Structure formats: structure tokens, C-alpha cells
Coordinates of C-alpha atoms in Angstrom, one line a residue:
X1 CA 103.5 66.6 102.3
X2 CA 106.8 66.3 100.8
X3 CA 108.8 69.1 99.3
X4 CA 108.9 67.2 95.8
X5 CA 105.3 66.4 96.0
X6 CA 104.6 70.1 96.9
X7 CA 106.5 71.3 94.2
X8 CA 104.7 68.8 91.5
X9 CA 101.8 70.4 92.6
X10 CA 102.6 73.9 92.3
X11 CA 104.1 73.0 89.2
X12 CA 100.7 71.4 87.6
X13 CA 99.3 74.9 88.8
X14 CA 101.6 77.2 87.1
X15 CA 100.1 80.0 84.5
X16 CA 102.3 81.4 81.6
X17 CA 104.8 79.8 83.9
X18 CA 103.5 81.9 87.0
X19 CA 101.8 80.8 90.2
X20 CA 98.9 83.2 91.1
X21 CA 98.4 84.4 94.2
X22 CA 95.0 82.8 94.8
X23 CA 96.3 79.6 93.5
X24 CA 98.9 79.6 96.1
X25 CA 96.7 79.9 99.1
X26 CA 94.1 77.5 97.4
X27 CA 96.9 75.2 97.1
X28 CA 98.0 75.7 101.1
X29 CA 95.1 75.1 102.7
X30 CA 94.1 71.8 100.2
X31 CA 97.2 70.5 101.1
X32 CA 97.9 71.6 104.5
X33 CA 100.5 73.5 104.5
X34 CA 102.2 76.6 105.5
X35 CA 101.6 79.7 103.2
X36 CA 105.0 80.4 103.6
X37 CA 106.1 76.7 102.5
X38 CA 105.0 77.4 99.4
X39 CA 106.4 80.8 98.7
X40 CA 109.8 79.3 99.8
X41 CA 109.4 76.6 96.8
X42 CA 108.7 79.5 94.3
X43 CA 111.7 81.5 95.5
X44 CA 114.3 78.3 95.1
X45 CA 112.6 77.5 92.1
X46 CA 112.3 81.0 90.4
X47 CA 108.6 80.7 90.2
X48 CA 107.1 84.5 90.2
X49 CA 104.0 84.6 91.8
X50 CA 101.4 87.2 89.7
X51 CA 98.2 89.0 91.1
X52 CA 99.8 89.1 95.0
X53 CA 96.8 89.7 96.7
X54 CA 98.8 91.6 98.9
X55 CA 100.5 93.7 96.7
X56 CA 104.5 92.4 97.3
X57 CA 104.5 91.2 94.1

């Protein structure tokens, strides 16, 4: 998937402007991707992610 498409999709996703957690790794494995992918997306687009299910955020 590319980054654009990936981003769209987070986007649509977004809570008060927040990605949570859950969301994130719901959205990985639907899409096939890396876990990671999408915490790099957040980061470049200031997304915060809320509800970290392991407590980094």
C-alpha cells in the first residue's frame, strides 16, 4: 500500500484529531502493513496517537 493511501486511511480514522492505539494496529494488519509504517506516518504528520496500549504515549 502506498504512503498516500496509508495516510488517507489513517486520516479517515482519526478521533478528536487522534489515532488510537487499537485503531492503529486494526488498521496494520487490514492493510498489511508494518506497525511501525504507521507510527512513522503519525510522527511526520504530527498525528498523536491516544490510549498506547503500551503505555509510550
Amino acid at each position: 500500500m502506498e504512503k498516500q493511501e496509508l495516510l488517507r486511511v489513517i486520516k479517515n480514522n482519526l478521533e478528536d484529531g487522534k489515532l488510537h492505539c487499537e485503531t492503529a494496529y486494526q488498521i496494520a494488519a487490514d492493510h498489511n502493513v508494518k506497525l511501525w509504517q504507521i507510527g512513522q506516518i503519525c510522527d511526520e504528520e504530527k498525528i498523536k496517537i491516544k490510549g498506547c496500549q503500551l503505555g509510550c504515549f
